[in-house]
mmCIF file of N, CA and C in Angstrom:
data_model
loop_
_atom_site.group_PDB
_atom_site.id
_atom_site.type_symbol
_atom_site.label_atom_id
_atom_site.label_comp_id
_atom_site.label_asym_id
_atom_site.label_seq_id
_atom_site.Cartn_x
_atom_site.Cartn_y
_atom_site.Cartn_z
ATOM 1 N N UNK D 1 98.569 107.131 124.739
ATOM 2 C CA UNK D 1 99.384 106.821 123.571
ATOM 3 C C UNK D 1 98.912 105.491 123.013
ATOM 4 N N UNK D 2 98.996 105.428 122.220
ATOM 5 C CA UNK D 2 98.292 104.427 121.152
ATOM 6 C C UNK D 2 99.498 103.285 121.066
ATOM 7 N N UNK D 3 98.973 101.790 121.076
ATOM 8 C CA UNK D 3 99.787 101.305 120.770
ATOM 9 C C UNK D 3 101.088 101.021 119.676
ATOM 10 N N UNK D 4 100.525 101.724 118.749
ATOM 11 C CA UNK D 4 101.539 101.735 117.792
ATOM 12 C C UNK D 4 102.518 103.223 117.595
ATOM 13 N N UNK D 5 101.924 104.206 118.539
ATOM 14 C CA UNK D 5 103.157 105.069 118.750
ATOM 15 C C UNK D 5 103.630 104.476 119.742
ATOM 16 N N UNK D 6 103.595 104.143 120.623
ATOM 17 C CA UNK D 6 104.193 103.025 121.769
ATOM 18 C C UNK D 6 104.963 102.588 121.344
ATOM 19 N N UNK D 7 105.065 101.824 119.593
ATOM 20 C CA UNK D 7 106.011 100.961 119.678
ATOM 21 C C UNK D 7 106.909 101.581 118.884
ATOM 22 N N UNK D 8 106.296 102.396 117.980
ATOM 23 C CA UNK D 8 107.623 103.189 116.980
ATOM 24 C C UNK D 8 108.162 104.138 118.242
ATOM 25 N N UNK D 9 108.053 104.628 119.046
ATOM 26 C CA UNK D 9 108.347 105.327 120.143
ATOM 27 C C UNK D 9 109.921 104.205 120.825
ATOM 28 N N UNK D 10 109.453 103.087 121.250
ATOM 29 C CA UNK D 10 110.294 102.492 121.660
ATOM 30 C C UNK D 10 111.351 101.595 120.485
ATOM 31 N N UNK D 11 110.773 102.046 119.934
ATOM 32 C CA UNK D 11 111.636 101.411 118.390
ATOM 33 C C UNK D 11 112.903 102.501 117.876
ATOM 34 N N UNK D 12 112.785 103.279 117.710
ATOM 35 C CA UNK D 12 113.435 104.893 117.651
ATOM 36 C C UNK D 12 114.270 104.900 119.368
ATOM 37 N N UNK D 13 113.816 104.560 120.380
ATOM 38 C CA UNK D 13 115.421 104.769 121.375
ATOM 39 C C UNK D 13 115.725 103.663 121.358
ATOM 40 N N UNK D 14 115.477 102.678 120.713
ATOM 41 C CA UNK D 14 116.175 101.306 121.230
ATOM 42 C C UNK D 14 117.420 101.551 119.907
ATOM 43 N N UNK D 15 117.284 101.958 118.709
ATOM 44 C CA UNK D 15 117.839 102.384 117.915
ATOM 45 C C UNK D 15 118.643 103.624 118.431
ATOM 46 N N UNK D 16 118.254 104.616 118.519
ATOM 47 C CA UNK D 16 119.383 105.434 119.145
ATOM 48 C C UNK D 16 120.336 104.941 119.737
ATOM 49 N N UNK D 17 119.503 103.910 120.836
ATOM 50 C CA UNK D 17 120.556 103.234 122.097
ATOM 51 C C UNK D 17 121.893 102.802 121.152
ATOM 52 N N UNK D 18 121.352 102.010 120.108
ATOM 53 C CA UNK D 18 122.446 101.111 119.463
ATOM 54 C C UNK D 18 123.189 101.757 118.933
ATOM 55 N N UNK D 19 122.907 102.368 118.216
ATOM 56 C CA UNK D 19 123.456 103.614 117.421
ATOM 57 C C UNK D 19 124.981 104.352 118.274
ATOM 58 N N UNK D 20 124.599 104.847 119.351
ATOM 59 C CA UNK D 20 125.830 105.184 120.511
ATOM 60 C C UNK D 20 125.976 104.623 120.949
ATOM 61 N N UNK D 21 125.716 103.250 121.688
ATOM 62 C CA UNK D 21 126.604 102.103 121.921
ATOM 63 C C UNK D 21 127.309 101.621 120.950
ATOM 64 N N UNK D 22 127.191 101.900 119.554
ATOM 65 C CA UNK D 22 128.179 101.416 118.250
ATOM 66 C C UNK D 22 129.325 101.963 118.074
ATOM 67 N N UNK D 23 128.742 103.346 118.207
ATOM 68 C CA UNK D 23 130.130 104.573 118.461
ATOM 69 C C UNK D 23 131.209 104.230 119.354
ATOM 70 N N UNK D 24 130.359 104.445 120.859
ATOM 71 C CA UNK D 24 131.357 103.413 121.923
ATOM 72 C C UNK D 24 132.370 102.786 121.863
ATOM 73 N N UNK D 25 131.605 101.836 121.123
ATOM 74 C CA UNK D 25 132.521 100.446 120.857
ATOM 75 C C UNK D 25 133.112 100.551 120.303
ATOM 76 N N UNK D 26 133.178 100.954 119.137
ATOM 77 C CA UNK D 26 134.431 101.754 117.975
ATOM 78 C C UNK D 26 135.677 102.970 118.429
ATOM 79 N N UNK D 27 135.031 103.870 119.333
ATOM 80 C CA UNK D 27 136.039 104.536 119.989
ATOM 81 C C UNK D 27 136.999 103.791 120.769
ATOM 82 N N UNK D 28 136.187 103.014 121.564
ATOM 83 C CA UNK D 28 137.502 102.221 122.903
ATOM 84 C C UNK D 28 138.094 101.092 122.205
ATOM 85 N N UNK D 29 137.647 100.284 120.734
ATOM 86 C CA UNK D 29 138.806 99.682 120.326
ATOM 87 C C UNK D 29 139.582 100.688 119.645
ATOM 88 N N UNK D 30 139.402 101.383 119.177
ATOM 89 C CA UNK D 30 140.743 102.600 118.355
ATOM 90 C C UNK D 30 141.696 102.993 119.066
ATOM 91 N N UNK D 31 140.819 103.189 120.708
ATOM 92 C CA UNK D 31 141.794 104.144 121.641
ATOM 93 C C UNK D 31 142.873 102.754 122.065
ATOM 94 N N UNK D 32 142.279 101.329 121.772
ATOM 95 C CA UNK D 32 142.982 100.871 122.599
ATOM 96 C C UNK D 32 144.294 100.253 121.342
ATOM 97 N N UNK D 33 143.221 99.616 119.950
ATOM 98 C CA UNK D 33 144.482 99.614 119.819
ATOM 99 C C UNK D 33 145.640 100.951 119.317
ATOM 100 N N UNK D 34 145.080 102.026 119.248
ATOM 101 C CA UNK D 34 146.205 103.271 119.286
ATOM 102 C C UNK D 34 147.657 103.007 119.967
ATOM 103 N N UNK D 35 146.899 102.538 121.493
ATOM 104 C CA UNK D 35 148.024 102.443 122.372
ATOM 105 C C UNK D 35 149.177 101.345 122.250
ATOM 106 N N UNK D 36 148.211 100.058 121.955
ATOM 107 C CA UNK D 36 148.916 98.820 121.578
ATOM 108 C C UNK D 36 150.393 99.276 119.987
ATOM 109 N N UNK D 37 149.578 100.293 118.813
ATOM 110 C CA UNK D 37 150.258 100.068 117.870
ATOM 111 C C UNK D 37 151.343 101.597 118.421
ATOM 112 N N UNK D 38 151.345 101.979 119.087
ATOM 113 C CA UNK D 38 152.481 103.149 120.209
ATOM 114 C C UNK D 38 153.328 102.477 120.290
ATOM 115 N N UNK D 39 153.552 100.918 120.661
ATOM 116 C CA UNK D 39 154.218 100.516 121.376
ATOM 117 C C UNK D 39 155.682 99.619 120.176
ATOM 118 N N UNK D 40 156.494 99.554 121.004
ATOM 119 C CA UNK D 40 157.931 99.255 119.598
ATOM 120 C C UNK D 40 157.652 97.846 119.037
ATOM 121 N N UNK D 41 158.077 98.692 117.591
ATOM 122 C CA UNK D 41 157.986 97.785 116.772
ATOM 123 C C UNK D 41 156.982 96.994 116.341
ATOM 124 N N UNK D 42 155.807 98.003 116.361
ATOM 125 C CA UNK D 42 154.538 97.221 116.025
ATOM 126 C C UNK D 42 154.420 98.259 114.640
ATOM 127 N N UNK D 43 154.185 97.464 113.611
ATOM 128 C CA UNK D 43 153.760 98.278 112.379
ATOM 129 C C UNK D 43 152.313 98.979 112.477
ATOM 130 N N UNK D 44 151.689 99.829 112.490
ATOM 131 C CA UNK D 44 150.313 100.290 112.909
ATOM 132 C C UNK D 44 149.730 100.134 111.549
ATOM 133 N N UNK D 45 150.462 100.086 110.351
ATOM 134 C CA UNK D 45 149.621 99.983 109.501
ATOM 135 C C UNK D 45 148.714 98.277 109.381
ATOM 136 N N UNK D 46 149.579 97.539 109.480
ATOM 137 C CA UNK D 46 149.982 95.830 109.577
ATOM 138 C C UNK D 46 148.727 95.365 110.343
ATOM 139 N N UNK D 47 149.017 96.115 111.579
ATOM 140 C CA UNK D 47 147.995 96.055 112.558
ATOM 141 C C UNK D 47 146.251 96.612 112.374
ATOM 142 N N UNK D 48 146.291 97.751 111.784
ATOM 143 C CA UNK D 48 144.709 97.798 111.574
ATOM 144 C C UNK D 48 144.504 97.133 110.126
ATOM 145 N N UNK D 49 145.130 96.679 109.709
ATOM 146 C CA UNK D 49 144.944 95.903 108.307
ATOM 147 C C UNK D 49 144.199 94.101 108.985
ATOM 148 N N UNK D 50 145.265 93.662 109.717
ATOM 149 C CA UNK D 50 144.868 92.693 110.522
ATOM 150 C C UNK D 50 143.367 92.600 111.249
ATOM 151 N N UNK D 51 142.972 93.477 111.793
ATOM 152 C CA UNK D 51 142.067 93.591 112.594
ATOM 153 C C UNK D 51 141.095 93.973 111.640
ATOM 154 N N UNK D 52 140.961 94.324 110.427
ATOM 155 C CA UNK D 52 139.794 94.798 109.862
ATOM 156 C C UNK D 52 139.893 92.996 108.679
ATOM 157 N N UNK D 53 140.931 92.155 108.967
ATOM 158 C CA UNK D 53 140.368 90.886 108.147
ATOM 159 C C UNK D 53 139.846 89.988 109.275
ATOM 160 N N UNK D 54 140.020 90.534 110.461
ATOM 161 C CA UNK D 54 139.779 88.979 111.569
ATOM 162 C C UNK D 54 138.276 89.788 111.960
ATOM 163 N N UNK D 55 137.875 91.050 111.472
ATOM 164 C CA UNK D 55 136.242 91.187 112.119
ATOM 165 C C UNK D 55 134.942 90.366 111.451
ATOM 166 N N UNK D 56 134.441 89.860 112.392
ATOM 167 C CA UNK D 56 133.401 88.304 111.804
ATOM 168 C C UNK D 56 132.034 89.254 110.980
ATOM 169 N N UNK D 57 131.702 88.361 109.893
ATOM 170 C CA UNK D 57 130.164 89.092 109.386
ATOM 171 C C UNK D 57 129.216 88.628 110.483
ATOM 172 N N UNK D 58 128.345 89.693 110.992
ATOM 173 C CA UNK D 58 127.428 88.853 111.957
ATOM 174 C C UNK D 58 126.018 89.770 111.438
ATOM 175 N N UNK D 59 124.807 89.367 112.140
ATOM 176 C CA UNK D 59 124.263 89.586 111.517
ATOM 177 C C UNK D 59 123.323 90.261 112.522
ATOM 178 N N UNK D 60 122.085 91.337 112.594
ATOM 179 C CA UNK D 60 121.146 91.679 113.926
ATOM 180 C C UNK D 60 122.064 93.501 114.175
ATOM 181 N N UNK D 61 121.807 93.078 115.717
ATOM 182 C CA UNK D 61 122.681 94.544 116.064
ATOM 183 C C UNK D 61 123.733 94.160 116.440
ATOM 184 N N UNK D 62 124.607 93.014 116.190
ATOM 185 C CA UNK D 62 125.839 93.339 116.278
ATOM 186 C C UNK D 62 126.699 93.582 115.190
ATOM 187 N N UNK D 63 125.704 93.791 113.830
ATOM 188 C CA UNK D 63 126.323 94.604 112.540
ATOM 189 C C UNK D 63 126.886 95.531 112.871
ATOM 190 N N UNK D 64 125.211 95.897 113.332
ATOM 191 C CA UNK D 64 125.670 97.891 113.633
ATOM 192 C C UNK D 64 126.911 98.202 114.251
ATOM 193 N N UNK D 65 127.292 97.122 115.328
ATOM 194 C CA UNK D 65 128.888 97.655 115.789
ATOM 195 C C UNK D 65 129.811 97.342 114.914
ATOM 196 N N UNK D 66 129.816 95.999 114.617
ATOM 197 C CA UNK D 66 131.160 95.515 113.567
ATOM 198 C C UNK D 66 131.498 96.522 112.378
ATOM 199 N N UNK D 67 129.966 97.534 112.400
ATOM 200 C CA UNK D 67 130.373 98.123 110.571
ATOM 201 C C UNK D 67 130.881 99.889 111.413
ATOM 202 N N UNK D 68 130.715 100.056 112.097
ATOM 203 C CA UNK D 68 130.928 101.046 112.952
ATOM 204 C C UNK D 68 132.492 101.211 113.106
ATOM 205 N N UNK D 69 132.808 99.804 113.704
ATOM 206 C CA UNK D 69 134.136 99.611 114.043
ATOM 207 C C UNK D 69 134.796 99.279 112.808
ATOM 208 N N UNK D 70 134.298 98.517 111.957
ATOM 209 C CA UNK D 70 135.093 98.772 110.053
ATOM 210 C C UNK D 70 135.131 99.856 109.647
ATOM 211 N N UNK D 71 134.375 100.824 110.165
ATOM 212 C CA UNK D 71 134.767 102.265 109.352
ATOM 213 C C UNK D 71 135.665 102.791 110.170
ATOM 214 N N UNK D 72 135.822 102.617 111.174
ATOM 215 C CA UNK D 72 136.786 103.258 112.354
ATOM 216 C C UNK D 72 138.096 102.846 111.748
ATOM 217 N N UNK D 73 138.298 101.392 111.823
ATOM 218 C CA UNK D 73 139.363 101.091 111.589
ATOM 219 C C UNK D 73 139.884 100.906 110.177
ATOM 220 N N UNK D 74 138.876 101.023 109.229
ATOM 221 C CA UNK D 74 139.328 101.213 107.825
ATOM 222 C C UNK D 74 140.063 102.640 107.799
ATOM 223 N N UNK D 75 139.374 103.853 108.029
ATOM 224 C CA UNK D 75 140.292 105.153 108.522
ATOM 225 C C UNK D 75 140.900 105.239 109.032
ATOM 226 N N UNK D 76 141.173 104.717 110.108
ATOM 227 C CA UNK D 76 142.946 104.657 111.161
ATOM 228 C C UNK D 76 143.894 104.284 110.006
ATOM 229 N N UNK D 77 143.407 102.806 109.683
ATOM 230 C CA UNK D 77 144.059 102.351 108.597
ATOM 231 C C UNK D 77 144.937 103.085 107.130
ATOM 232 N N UNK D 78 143.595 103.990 106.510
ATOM 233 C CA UNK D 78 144.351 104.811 105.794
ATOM 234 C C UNK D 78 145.120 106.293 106.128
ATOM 235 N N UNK D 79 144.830 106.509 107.399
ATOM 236 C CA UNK D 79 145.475 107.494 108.468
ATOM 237 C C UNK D 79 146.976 106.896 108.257
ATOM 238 N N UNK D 80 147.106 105.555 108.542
ATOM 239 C CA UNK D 80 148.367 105.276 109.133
ATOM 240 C C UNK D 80 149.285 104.900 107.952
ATOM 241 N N UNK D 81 148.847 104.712 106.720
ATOM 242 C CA UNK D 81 149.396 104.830 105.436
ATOM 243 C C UNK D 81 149.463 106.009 104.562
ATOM 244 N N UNK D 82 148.500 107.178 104.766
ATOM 245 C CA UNK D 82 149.052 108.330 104.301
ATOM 246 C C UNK D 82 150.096 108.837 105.375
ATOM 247 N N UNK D 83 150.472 109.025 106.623
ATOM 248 C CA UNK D 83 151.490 109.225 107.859
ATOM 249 C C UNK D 83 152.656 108.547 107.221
ATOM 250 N N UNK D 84 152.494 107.046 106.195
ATOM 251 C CA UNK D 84 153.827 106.322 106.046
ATOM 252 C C UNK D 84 154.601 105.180 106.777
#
C-alpha cells in the first residue's frame, strides 16, 4: 500500500471513529438528561433550552460532538414544546 492510500485509509476510520463517538456522546447526554428532566418539577423544555446556550464553540473534533449534541438537543427541545 502506498503511502498515500495509507493515509487516506487511516484518515477515513479515524473519521468514522469520530463520527460514532459523536453519536455516543449525544445519546448518553439525552438519555441522561431525559432522566434528570423526569424528575419533579423540572420544566424539560427550560432545561434543554439551557443546555443548548451553556454548549461552548470549540473548535477541531470536539465540534463534531458539540454540533452532534446541538442537534440532539435542539430536537428534544422542540419535542418537548410541541408535547407542551
Amino acid at each position: 500500500m502506498e503511502q498515500n492510500e495509507l493515509a487516506s485509509a487511516v484518515a477515513q476510520a479515524v473519521g468514522q471513529a469520530l463520527g460514532e463517538m459523536s453519536v455516543g456522546v449525544a445519546v448518553v447526554i439525552l438519555a441522561a438528561t431525559d432522566a434528570v428532566s423526569k424528575q419533579t418539577g423540572i420544566d424539560r423544555a427550560q432545561l434543554f433550552q439551557d443546555m443548548l446556550g451553556n454548549l461552548p464553540d470549540v473548535e477541531g473534533a470536539a465540534r463534531n460532538v458539540v454540533d452532534v449534541v446541538r442537534e440532539t438537543v435542539g430536537a428534544a427541545l422542540r419535542d418537548a414544546k410541541a408535547a407542551g
